[in-house]
Amino acid sequence: MSSPDASKVHDLLKVTAQLLFLIGLWWISSFIQQFFHLPISAGVIGLILLLLALSSGIMKLVWIKSGADFILAELVLMFIPCVVGLVKYKQLFLTQGWQLILAVVLGTICVMVMTAYSVHFGFKLERKLQQKQNHRQSKVEAHS
């Protein structure tokens, strides 16, 4: 096997393993949500667990980055079943379409604003963690 092929296989295995880990995390989050009867979705619980694991240092970002990037790159595919399902509800759209459109537009704006703040917070947190790591390395080098 040539080197580029081996690299592609390695990348594929890495993404697959990271996706399986993220799916496992979602499954654990789903169990937590059902066990404690929480009114929060399993996805949100999983994100909170992931944030805690990353910020505490239990997990490293490189352990999930490729899998997360893959999911984000293919995110549009996740919406196709929803859009196709809407075709079945033509009468609902004719009678109450404006309410649905208003709810979707307002919901989209809320999601976009919260996403922007979350990304901003994530970059700030990443920068702070990087500075902390650089500070630790400089302390170690100074004592050497």
Short mmCIF file of N, CA, C and O in Angstrom, two decimals:
data_model
loop_
_atom_site.label_atom_id
_atom_site.label_comp_id
_atom_site.label_asym_id
_atom_site.label_seq_id
_atom_site.Cartn_x
_atom_site.Cartn_y
_atom_site.Cartn_z
N MET A 1 0.85 -1.18 0.00
CA MET A 1 0.00 0.00 0.00
C MET A 1 0.89 1.23 0.00
O MET A 1 1.84 1.33 0.76
N SER A 2 0.57 2.17 -0.86
CA SER A 2 1.39 3.37 -0.95
C SER A 2 1.10 4.30 0.22
O SER A 2 0.10 4.18 0.91
N SER A 3 1.99 5.26 0.40
CA SER A 3 1.87 6.16 1.54
C SER A 3 0.60 7.01 1.53
O SER A 3 -0.03 7.14 2.57
N PRO A 4 0.20 7.60 0.37
CA PRO A 4 -1.05 8.37 0.40
C PRO A 4 -2.27 7.50 0.73
O PRO A 4 -3.17 7.95 1.43
N ASP A 5 -2.29 6.26 0.26
CA ASP A 5 -3.40 5.36 0.58
C ASP A 5 -3.41 5.03 2.07
O ASP A 5 -4.47 4.99 2.69
N ALA A 6 -2.25 4.78 2.63
CA ALA A 6 -2.16 4.47 4.06
C ALA A 6 -2.63 5.65 4.89
O ALA A 6 -3.30 5.49 5.90
N SER A 7 -2.29 6.85 4.44
CA SER A 7 -2.71 8.05 5.15
C SER A 7 -4.23 8.22 5.10
O SER A 7 -4.85 8.59 6.10
N LYS A 8 -4.83 7.93 3.94
CA LYS A 8 -6.28 8.03 3.81
C LYS A 8 -6.98 7.02 4.69
O LYS A 8 -7.99 7.33 5.33
N VAL A 9 -6.46 5.79 4.74
CA VAL A 9 -7.05 4.75 5.59
C VAL A 9 -6.92 5.16 7.05
O VAL A 9 -7.87 5.02 7.83
N HIS A 10 -5.76 5.69 7.42
CA HIS A 10 -5.55 6.14 8.80
C HIS A 10 -6.53 7.24 9.15
O HIS A 10 -7.14 7.23 10.23
N ASP A 11 -6.70 8.23 8.26
CA ASP A 11 -7.64 9.32 8.50
C ASP A 11 -9.07 8.81 8.63
O ASP A 11 -9.83 9.25 9.49
N LEU A 12 -9.44 7.86 7.76
CA LEU A 12 -10.79 7.28 7.81
C LEU A 12 -11.03 6.55 9.12
O LEU A 12 -12.08 6.70 9.75
N LEU A 13 -10.05 5.78 9.56
CA LEU A 13 -10.18 5.06 10.83
C LEU A 13 -10.25 6.03 12.01
O LEU A 13 -11.01 5.83 12.95
N LYS A 14 -9.47 7.10 11.92
CA LYS A 14 -9.46 8.10 12.99
C LYS A 14 -10.83 8.80 13.08
O LYS A 14 -11.39 8.91 14.18
N VAL A 15 -11.38 9.21 11.94
CA VAL A 15 -12.68 9.87 11.93
C VAL A 15 -13.75 8.90 12.43
O VAL A 15 -14.63 9.27 13.22
N THR A 16 -13.69 7.65 11.98
CA THR A 16 -14.67 6.65 12.41
C THR A 16 -14.61 6.43 13.91
O THR A 16 -15.65 6.40 14.58
N ALA A 17 -13.42 6.30 14.46
CA ALA A 17 -13.28 6.10 15.90
C ALA A 17 -13.81 7.31 16.67
O ALA A 17 -14.50 7.16 17.69
N GLN A 18 -13.53 8.52 16.18
CA GLN A 18 -14.00 9.71 16.86
C GLN A 18 -15.51 9.84 16.76
O GLN A 18 -16.17 10.26 17.73
N LEU A 19 -16.09 9.47 15.61
CA LEU A 19 -17.54 9.48 15.47
C LEU A 19 -18.18 8.48 16.43
O LEU A 19 -19.20 8.77 17.05
N LEU A 20 -17.59 7.30 16.53
CA LEU A 20 -18.12 6.30 17.46
C LEU A 20 -18.04 6.80 18.90
O LEU A 20 -18.96 6.57 19.70
N PHE A 21 -16.97 7.49 19.23
CA PHE A 21 -16.86 8.07 20.57
C PHE A 21 -17.96 9.10 20.81
O PHE A 21 -18.61 9.11 21.86
N LEU A 22 -18.18 10.00 19.83
CA LEU A 22 -19.21 11.03 19.98
C LEU A 22 -20.61 10.40 20.06
O LEU A 22 -21.45 10.86 20.83
N ILE A 23 -20.85 9.35 19.29
CA ILE A 23 -22.13 8.64 19.36
C ILE A 23 -22.28 7.99 20.74
O ILE A 23 -23.35 8.02 21.34
N GLY A 24 -21.20 7.42 21.25
CA GLY A 24 -21.23 6.83 22.59
C GLY A 24 -21.52 7.88 23.66
O GLY A 24 -22.28 7.64 24.60
N LEU A 25 -20.93 9.05 23.50
CA LEU A 25 -21.19 10.15 24.43
C LEU A 25 -22.66 10.56 24.37
O LEU A 25 -23.29 10.80 25.40
N TRP A 26 -23.21 10.62 23.15
CA TRP A 26 -24.63 10.95 23.02
C TRP A 26 -25.49 9.86 23.68
O TRP A 26 -26.47 10.17 24.34
N TRP A 27 -25.11 8.60 23.52
CA TRP A 27 -25.87 7.50 24.11
C TRP A 27 -25.85 7.61 25.64
O TRP A 27 -26.87 7.44 26.30
N ILE A 28 -24.69 7.89 26.19
CA ILE A 28 -24.58 8.07 27.65
C ILE A 28 -25.43 9.25 28.09
O ILE A 28 -26.14 9.19 29.11
N SER A 29 -25.40 10.33 27.33
CA SER A 29 -26.19 11.51 27.65
C SER A 29 -27.69 11.20 27.59
O SER A 29 -28.46 11.67 28.42
N SER A 30 -28.08 10.39 26.62
CA SER A 30 -29.47 9.98 26.50
C SER A 30 -29.90 9.16 27.71
O SER A 30 -30.99 9.34 28.25
N PHE A 31 -29.01 8.28 28.15
CA PHE A 31 -29.29 7.47 29.34
C PHE A 31 -29.45 8.38 30.56
O PHE A 31 -30.38 8.21 31.36
N ILE A 32 -28.55 9.35 30.71
CA ILE A 32 -28.62 10.29 31.84
C ILE A 32 -29.93 11.06 31.81
O ILE A 32 -30.61 11.22 32.83
N GLN A 33 -30.30 11.52 30.62
CA GLN A 33 -31.52 12.30 30.46
C GLN A 33 -32.75 11.48 30.85
O GLN A 33 -33.63 11.95 31.55
N GLN A 34 -32.81 10.24 30.40
CA GLN A 34 -33.95 9.38 30.71
C GLN A 34 -33.95 8.93 32.17
O GLN A 34 -35.00 8.89 32.81
N PHE A 35 -32.79 8.62 32.70
CA PHE A 35 -32.69 8.12 34.07
C PHE A 35 -33.13 9.18 35.08
O PHE A 35 -33.83 8.90 36.04
N PHE A 36 -32.68 10.42 34.86
CA PHE A 36 -33.01 11.50 35.78
C PHE A 36 -34.25 12.29 35.36
O PHE A 36 -34.59 13.28 36.00
N HIS A 37 -34.88 11.90 34.26
CA HIS A 37 -36.08 12.57 33.74
C HIS A 37 -35.83 14.07 33.57
O HIS A 37 -36.63 14.89 34.01
N LEU A 38 -34.71 14.40 32.93
CA LEU A 38 -34.34 15.80 32.75
C LEU A 38 -35.09 16.40 31.57
O LEU A 38 -35.30 15.74 30.56
N PRO A 39 -35.47 17.67 31.68
CA PRO A 39 -36.18 18.33 30.58
C PRO A 39 -35.23 18.90 29.52
O PRO A 39 -35.62 19.74 28.73
N ILE A 40 -34.00 18.46 29.52
CA ILE A 40 -32.98 18.92 28.58
C ILE A 40 -32.69 17.78 27.62
O ILE A 40 -32.63 16.61 28.03
N SER A 41 -32.47 18.09 26.35
CA SER A 41 -32.20 17.04 25.37
C SER A 41 -30.86 16.37 25.64
O SER A 41 -29.95 16.96 26.23
N ALA A 42 -30.75 15.14 25.17
CA ALA A 42 -29.51 14.38 25.35
C ALA A 42 -28.35 15.07 24.64
O ALA A 42 -27.21 15.02 25.12
N GLY A 43 -28.63 15.71 23.52
CA GLY A 43 -27.57 16.42 22.80
C GLY A 43 -26.97 17.55 23.62
O GLY A 43 -25.75 17.73 23.64
N VAL A 44 -27.82 18.29 24.31
CA VAL A 44 -27.33 19.39 25.14
C VAL A 44 -26.55 18.84 26.34
O VAL A 44 -25.48 19.36 26.69
N ILE A 45 -27.04 17.77 26.93
CA ILE A 45 -26.32 17.15 28.04
C ILE A 45 -24.96 16.67 27.56
O ILE A 45 -23.94 16.85 28.24
N GLY A 46 -24.92 16.06 26.39
CA GLY A 46 -23.65 15.60 25.81
C GLY A 46 -22.69 16.74 25.58
O GLY A 46 -21.49 16.62 25.85
N LEU A 47 -23.20 17.86 25.07
CA LEU A 47 -22.34 19.03 24.86
C LEU A 47 -21.78 19.56 26.17
O LEU A 47 -20.62 19.95 26.25
N ILE A 48 -22.61 19.55 27.20
CA ILE A 48 -22.15 20.01 28.52
C ILE A 48 -21.07 19.06 29.05
O ILE A 48 -20.03 19.52 29.54
N LEU A 49 -21.31 17.77 28.94
CA LEU A 49 -20.30 16.79 29.38
C LEU A 49 -19.00 16.96 28.60
O LEU A 49 -17.91 16.90 29.17
N LEU A 50 -19.13 17.16 27.30
CA LEU A 50 -17.95 17.33 26.46
C LEU A 50 -17.19 18.60 26.83
O LEU A 50 -15.96 18.59 26.93
N LEU A 51 -17.92 19.69 27.06
CA LEU A 51 -17.28 20.94 27.47
C LEU A 51 -16.55 20.76 28.80
O LEU A 51 -15.40 21.21 28.95
N LEU A 52 -17.18 20.10 29.75
CA LEU A 52 -16.53 19.86 31.04
C LEU A 52 -15.28 19.00 30.89
O LEU A 52 -14.25 19.28 31.51
N ALA A 53 -15.38 17.97 30.07
CA ALA A 53 -14.22 17.08 29.86
C ALA A 53 -13.08 17.82 29.17
O ALA A 53 -11.90 17.64 29.54
N LEU A 54 -13.39 18.65 28.20
CA LEU A 54 -12.35 19.41 27.50
C LEU A 54 -11.74 20.48 28.38
O LEU A 54 -10.52 20.66 28.41
N SER A 55 -12.58 21.21 29.11
CA SER A 55 -12.06 22.30 29.93
C SER A 55 -11.30 21.80 31.15
O SER A 55 -10.40 22.48 31.64
N SER A 56 -11.64 20.61 31.64
CA SER A 56 -10.92 20.07 32.79
C SER A 56 -9.63 19.37 32.39
O SER A 56 -8.81 19.07 33.25
N GLY A 57 -9.47 19.10 31.12
CA GLY A 57 -8.26 18.41 30.66
C GLY A 57 -8.39 16.90 30.63
O GLY A 57 -7.44 16.21 30.29
N ILE A 58 -9.55 16.37 31.01
CA ILE A 58 -9.78 14.93 30.95
C ILE A 58 -9.66 14.45 29.51
O ILE A 58 -9.14 13.37 29.24
N MET A 59 -10.16 15.27 28.60
CA MET A 59 -10.09 14.98 27.17
C MET A 59 -9.27 16.04 26.47
O MET A 59 -9.23 17.18 26.91
N LYS A 60 -8.68 15.65 25.36
CA LYS A 60 -7.97 16.60 24.52
C LYS A 60 -8.77 16.82 23.25
O LYS A 60 -9.42 15.90 22.74
N LEU A 61 -8.75 18.02 22.73
CA LEU A 61 -9.52 18.38 21.55
C LEU A 61 -9.16 17.51 20.35
O LEU A 61 -10.04 17.13 19.58
N VAL A 62 -7.90 17.15 20.22
CA VAL A 62 -7.48 16.34 19.06
C VAL A 62 -8.14 14.96 19.07
O VAL A 62 -8.22 14.32 18.03
N TRP A 63 -8.65 14.52 20.21
CA TRP A 63 -9.30 13.21 20.29
C TRP A 63 -10.64 13.20 19.56
O TRP A 63 -11.15 12.13 19.23
N ILE A 64 -11.25 14.38 19.35
CA ILE A 64 -12.57 14.41 18.70
C ILE A 64 -12.65 15.38 17.53
O ILE A 64 -13.66 15.44 16.85
N LYS A 65 -11.61 16.15 17.27
CA LYS A 65 -11.67 17.22 16.28
C LYS A 65 -12.02 16.73 14.89
O LYS A 65 -12.89 17.29 14.22
N SER A 66 -11.38 15.69 14.40
CA SER A 66 -11.65 15.22 13.04
C SER A 66 -13.08 14.71 12.90
O SER A 66 -13.75 14.99 11.90
N GLY A 67 -13.56 13.99 13.89
CA GLY A 67 -14.94 13.49 13.85
C GLY A 67 -15.94 14.63 13.92
O GLY A 67 -16.94 14.63 13.19
N ALA A 68 -15.69 15.61 14.77
CA ALA A 68 -16.58 16.76 14.88
C ALA A 68 -16.58 17.58 13.60
O ALA A 68 -17.63 18.03 13.14
N ASP A 69 -15.40 17.76 12.99
CA ASP A 69 -15.32 18.48 11.72
C ASP A 69 -16.11 17.76 10.63
O ASP A 69 -16.77 18.39 9.82
N PHE A 70 -16.05 16.44 10.63
CA PHE A 70 -16.80 15.65 9.64
C PHE A 70 -18.30 15.85 9.83
O PHE A 70 -19.03 16.07 8.87
N ILE A 71 -18.77 15.79 11.07
CA ILE A 71 -20.20 15.98 11.35
C ILE A 71 -20.64 17.38 10.89
O ILE A 71 -21.69 17.54 10.26
N LEU A 72 -19.85 18.39 11.21
CA LEU A 72 -20.21 19.75 10.82
C LEU A 72 -20.21 19.93 9.31
O LEU A 72 -21.06 20.64 8.76
N ALA A 73 -19.28 19.27 8.62
CA ALA A 73 -19.22 19.38 7.16
C ALA A 73 -20.45 18.74 6.51
O ALA A 73 -20.89 19.18 5.45
N GLU A 74 -21.00 17.71 7.12
CA GLU A 74 -22.15 16.99 6.55
C GLU A 74 -23.47 17.39 7.20
O GLU A 74 -24.48 16.72 7.03
N LEU A 75 -23.49 18.49 7.92
CA LEU A 75 -24.67 18.90 8.68
C LEU A 75 -25.90 19.12 7.80
O LEU A 75 -27.02 18.80 8.20
N VAL A 76 -25.72 19.63 6.61
CA VAL A 76 -26.85 19.90 5.72
C VAL A 76 -27.63 18.62 5.43
O VAL A 76 -28.86 18.64 5.32
N LEU A 77 -26.93 17.50 5.32
CA LEU A 77 -27.61 16.22 5.04
C LEU A 77 -28.60 15.85 6.14
O LEU A 77 -29.58 15.15 5.88
N MET A 78 -28.38 16.33 7.35
CA MET A 78 -29.26 15.99 8.46
C MET A 78 -30.64 16.64 8.32
O MET A 78 -31.61 16.19 8.92
N PHE A 79 -30.74 17.70 7.52
CA PHE A 79 -32.00 18.42 7.38
C PHE A 79 -32.89 17.90 6.24
O PHE A 79 -34.04 18.26 6.16
N ILE A 80 -32.34 17.07 5.36
CA ILE A 80 -33.11 16.58 4.22
C ILE A 80 -34.37 15.83 4.65
O ILE A 80 -35.45 16.10 4.13
N PRO A 81 -34.31 14.89 5.60
CA PRO A 81 -35.55 14.21 6.01
C PRO A 81 -36.62 15.17 6.54
O PRO A 81 -37.81 14.98 6.29
N CYS A 82 -36.21 16.21 7.25
CA CYS A 82 -37.18 17.18 7.77
C CYS A 82 -37.89 17.92 6.65
O CYS A 82 -39.11 18.08 6.67
N VAL A 83 -37.14 18.36 5.66
CA VAL A 83 -37.73 19.10 4.55
C VAL A 83 -38.65 18.21 3.73
O VAL A 83 -39.74 18.62 3.34
N VAL A 84 -38.24 16.98 3.48
CA VAL A 84 -39.08 16.05 2.72
C VAL A 84 -40.37 15.75 3.49
O VAL A 84 -41.45 15.66 2.91
N GLY A 85 -40.28 15.65 4.79
CA GLY A 85 -41.46 15.39 5.62
C GLY A 85 -42.48 16.52 5.58
O GLY A 85 -43.68 16.29 5.76
N LEU A 86 -42.03 17.74 5.31
CA LEU A 86 -42.94 18.89 5.26
C LEU A 86 -43.92 18.80 4.09
O LEU A 86 -45.01 19.38 4.14
N VAL A 87 -43.56 18.09 3.04
CA VAL A 87 -44.42 17.96 1.86
C VAL A 87 -45.76 17.34 2.24
O VAL A 87 -46.79 17.66 1.64
N LYS A 88 -45.79 16.50 3.24
CA LYS A 88 -47.02 15.83 3.65
C LYS A 88 -48.03 16.77 4.30
O LYS A 88 -49.20 16.44 4.42
N TYR A 89 -47.62 17.96 4.70
CA TYR A 89 -48.48 18.87 5.47
C TYR A 89 -48.85 20.12 4.70
O TYR A 89 -48.87 21.23 5.24
N LYS A 90 -49.22 19.98 3.43
CA LYS A 90 -49.57 21.11 2.59
C LYS A 90 -50.75 21.90 3.16
O LYS A 90 -50.72 23.13 3.23
N GLN A 91 -51.79 21.23 3.61
CA GLN A 91 -52.98 21.90 4.14
C GLN A 91 -52.65 22.72 5.39
O GLN A 91 -53.16 23.82 5.57
N LEU A 92 -51.78 22.19 6.23
CA LEU A 92 -51.36 22.93 7.42
C LEU A 92 -50.66 24.23 7.03
O LEU A 92 -50.90 25.27 7.63
N PHE A 93 -49.83 24.16 6.01
CA PHE A 93 -49.13 25.36 5.57
C PHE A 93 -50.09 26.39 4.96
O PHE A 93 -49.88 27.59 5.11
N LEU A 94 -51.10 25.91 4.29
CA LEU A 94 -52.05 26.84 3.69
C LEU A 94 -52.87 27.57 4.75
O LEU A 94 -53.24 28.73 4.57
N THR A 95 -53.18 26.91 5.85
CA THR A 95 -54.02 27.54 6.87
C THR A 95 -53.22 28.28 7.94
O THR A 95 -53.63 29.35 8.40
N GLN A 96 -52.09 27.73 8.35
CA GLN A 96 -51.33 28.34 9.44
C GLN A 96 -49.87 28.57 9.07
O GLN A 96 -49.00 28.62 9.95
N GLY A 97 -49.61 28.73 7.81
CA GLY A 97 -48.24 28.89 7.32
C GLY A 97 -47.50 30.07 7.89
O GLY A 97 -46.33 29.98 8.23
N TRP A 98 -48.22 31.21 8.03
CA TRP A 98 -47.54 32.41 8.52
C TRP A 98 -47.04 32.21 9.95
O TRP A 98 -45.96 32.70 10.31
N GLN A 99 -47.78 31.48 10.77
CA GLN A 99 -47.35 31.22 12.15
C GLN A 99 -46.11 30.32 12.16
O GLN A 99 -45.19 30.54 12.94
N LEU A 100 -46.13 29.33 11.30
CA LEU A 100 -44.99 28.43 11.22
C LEU A 100 -43.74 29.15 10.71
O LEU A 100 -42.64 28.98 11.25
N ILE A 101 -43.94 29.98 9.70
CA ILE A 101 -42.80 30.72 9.15
C ILE A 101 -42.25 31.69 10.19
O ILE A 101 -41.03 31.81 10.36
N LEU A 102 -43.13 32.38 10.91
CA LEU A 102 -42.68 33.29 11.96
C LEU A 102 -41.90 32.53 13.04
O LEU A 102 -40.84 32.99 13.47
N ALA A 103 -42.41 31.38 13.45
CA ALA A 103 -41.72 30.58 14.46
C ALA A 103 -40.36 30.12 13.96
O ALA A 103 -39.36 30.15 14.70
N VAL A 104 -40.29 29.71 12.71
CA VAL A 104 -39.01 29.24 12.15
C VAL A 104 -38.02 30.40 12.05
O VAL A 104 -36.84 30.25 12.41
N VAL A 105 -38.48 31.56 11.58
CA VAL A 105 -37.58 32.71 11.44
C VAL A 105 -37.07 33.16 12.81
O VAL A 105 -35.86 33.36 13.00
N LEU A 106 -37.97 33.31 13.78
CA LEU A 106 -37.54 33.73 15.12
C LEU A 106 -36.63 32.67 15.76
O LEU A 106 -35.63 33.01 16.39
N GLY A 107 -36.98 31.41 15.58
CA GLY A 107 -36.14 30.34 16.12
C GLY A 107 -34.76 30.33 15.48
O GLY A 107 -33.75 30.15 16.17
N THR A 108 -34.71 30.56 14.18
CA THR A 108 -33.42 30.60 13.48
C THR A 108 -32.57 31.75 13.97
O THR A 108 -31.36 31.59 14.20
N ILE A 109 -33.19 32.91 14.16
CA ILE A 109 -32.44 34.07 14.66
C ILE A 109 -31.89 33.77 16.06
O ILE A 109 -30.72 34.06 16.35
N CYS A 110 -32.72 33.18 16.91
CA CYS A 110 -32.25 32.83 18.26
C CYS A 110 -31.09 31.84 18.21
O CYS A 110 -30.09 32.00 18.92
N VAL A 111 -31.20 30.84 17.36
CA VAL A 111 -30.13 29.84 17.24
C VAL A 111 -28.86 30.49 16.71
O VAL A 111 -27.75 30.21 17.20
N MET A 112 -28.99 31.37 15.73
CA MET A 112 -27.81 32.03 15.17
C MET A 112 -27.11 32.90 16.21
O MET A 112 -25.88 32.89 16.32
N VAL A 113 -27.89 33.64 16.98
CA VAL A 113 -27.30 34.51 18.01
C VAL A 113 -26.61 33.66 19.08
O VAL A 113 -25.47 33.94 19.47
N MET A 114 -27.28 32.61 19.54
CA MET A 114 -26.68 31.76 20.57
C MET A 114 -25.45 31.02 20.04
O MET A 114 -24.47 30.83 20.77
N THR A 115 -25.50 30.62 18.78
CA THR A 115 -24.34 29.96 18.18
C THR A 115 -23.16 30.93 18.11
O THR A 115 -22.02 30.55 18.43
N ALA A 116 -23.43 32.15 17.71
CA ALA A 116 -22.36 33.15 17.64
C ALA A 116 -21.73 33.37 19.01
O ALA A 116 -20.50 33.40 19.15
N TYR A 117 -22.57 33.52 20.04
CA TYR A 117 -22.04 33.70 21.38
C TYR A 117 -21.29 32.45 21.86
O TYR A 117 -20.25 32.55 22.52
N SER A 118 -21.79 31.28 21.53
CA SER A 118 -21.13 30.03 21.93
C SER A 118 -19.77 29.89 21.26
O SER A 118 -18.78 29.52 21.91
N VAL A 119 -19.71 30.20 19.98
CA VAL A 119 -18.43 30.12 19.26
C VAL A 119 -17.45 31.14 19.83
O VAL A 119 -16.28 30.83 20.05
N HIS A 120 -17.94 32.35 20.08
CA HIS A 120 -17.10 33.38 20.67
C HIS A 120 -16.56 32.92 22.02
O HIS A 120 -15.37 33.04 22.30
N PHE A 121 -17.46 32.37 22.86
CA PHE A 121 -17.04 31.85 24.17
C PHE A 121 -16.04 30.71 24.00
O PHE A 121 -15.05 30.63 24.72
N GLY A 122 -16.28 29.84 23.04
CA GLY A 122 -15.38 28.71 22.80
C GLY A 122 -13.99 29.17 22.39
O GLY A 122 -12.99 28.64 22.88
N PHE A 123 -13.92 30.15 21.50
CA PHE A 123 -12.61 30.68 21.09
C PHE A 123 -11.90 31.37 22.25
O PHE A 123 -10.69 31.23 22.41
N LYS A 124 -12.65 32.11 23.07
CA LYS A 124 -12.05 32.74 24.25
C LYS A 124 -11.50 31.68 25.20
O LYS A 124 -10.40 31.81 25.72
N LEU A 125 -12.30 30.62 25.42
CA LEU A 125 -11.88 29.55 26.31
C LEU A 125 -10.65 28.83 25.75
O LEU A 125 -9.70 28.55 26.48
N GLU A 126 -10.65 28.58 24.45
CA GLU A 126 -9.51 27.91 23.82
C GLU A 126 -8.25 28.77 23.94
O GLU A 126 -7.17 28.26 24.25
N ARG A 127 -8.39 30.08 23.71
CA ARG A 127 -7.26 31.00 23.82
C ARG A 127 -6.73 31.01 25.26
O ARG A 127 -5.52 30.98 25.50
N LYS A 128 -7.65 31.04 26.23
CA LYS A 128 -7.26 31.06 27.64
C LYS A 128 -6.53 29.77 28.02
O LYS A 128 -5.51 29.81 28.71
N LEU A 129 -7.04 28.63 27.56
CA LEU A 129 -6.39 27.35 27.85
C LEU A 129 -5.02 27.28 27.20
O LEU A 129 -4.07 26.74 27.79
N GLN A 130 -4.90 27.80 25.98
CA GLN A 130 -3.61 27.81 25.29
C GLN A 130 -2.61 28.69 26.04
O GLN A 130 -1.45 28.31 26.20
N GLN A 131 -3.06 29.85 26.53
CA GLN A 131 -2.17 30.72 27.30
C GLN A 131 -1.73 30.05 28.59
O GLN A 131 -0.58 30.15 28.99
N LYS A 132 -2.67 29.34 29.24
CA LYS A 132 -2.34 28.63 30.47
C LYS A 132 -1.30 27.54 30.21
O LYS A 132 -0.35 27.36 30.96
N GLN A 133 -1.48 26.82 29.09
CA GLN A 133 -0.52 25.77 28.74
C GLN A 133 0.84 26.36 28.41
O GLN A 133 1.87 25.83 28.84
N ASN A 134 0.86 27.47 27.68
CA ASN A 134 2.13 28.13 27.37
C ASN A 134 2.81 28.63 28.64
O ASN A 134 4.03 28.56 28.76
N HIS A 135 2.02 29.13 29.58
CA HIS A 135 2.58 29.61 30.85
C HIS A 135 3.22 28.45 31.63
O HIS A 135 4.31 28.59 32.18
N ARG A 136 2.52 27.30 31.65
CA ARG A 136 3.08 26.12 32.33
C ARG A 136 4.38 25.66 31.68
O ARG A 136 5.34 25.31 32.36
N GLN A 137 4.42 25.68 30.35
CA GLN A 137 5.62 25.25 29.64
C GLN A 137 6.78 26.19 29.92
O GLN A 137 7.91 25.76 30.09
N SER A 138 6.50 27.48 29.97
CA SER A 138 7.57 28.43 30.25
C SER A 138 8.08 28.28 31.69
O SER A 138 9.27 28.45 31.94
N LYS A 139 7.19 27.92 32.63
CA LYS A 139 7.63 27.66 34.01
C LYS A 139 8.53 26.45 34.07
O LYS A 139 9.55 26.45 34.75
N VAL A 140 8.15 25.39 33.34
CA VAL A 140 8.94 24.16 33.33
C VAL A 140 10.31 24.43 32.73
O VAL A 140 11.33 23.97 33.23
N GLU A 141 10.33 25.20 31.63
CA GLU A 141 11.60 25.51 30.98
C GLU A 141 12.46 26.38 31.86
O GLU A 141 13.69 26.28 31.87
N ALA A 142 11.86 27.27 32.64
CA ALA A 142 12.63 28.16 33.52
C ALA A 142 13.27 27.37 34.65
O ALA A 142 14.35 27.72 35.11
N HIS A 143 12.60 26.32 35.13
CA HIS A 143 13.15 25.51 36.22
C HIS A 143 14.18 24.51 35.74
O HIS A 143 14.87 23.91 36.53
N SER A 144 14.25 24.29 34.43
CA SER A 144 15.19 23.30 33.88
C SER A 144 16.59 23.83 33.78
O SER A 144 16.95 24.90 33.82
#
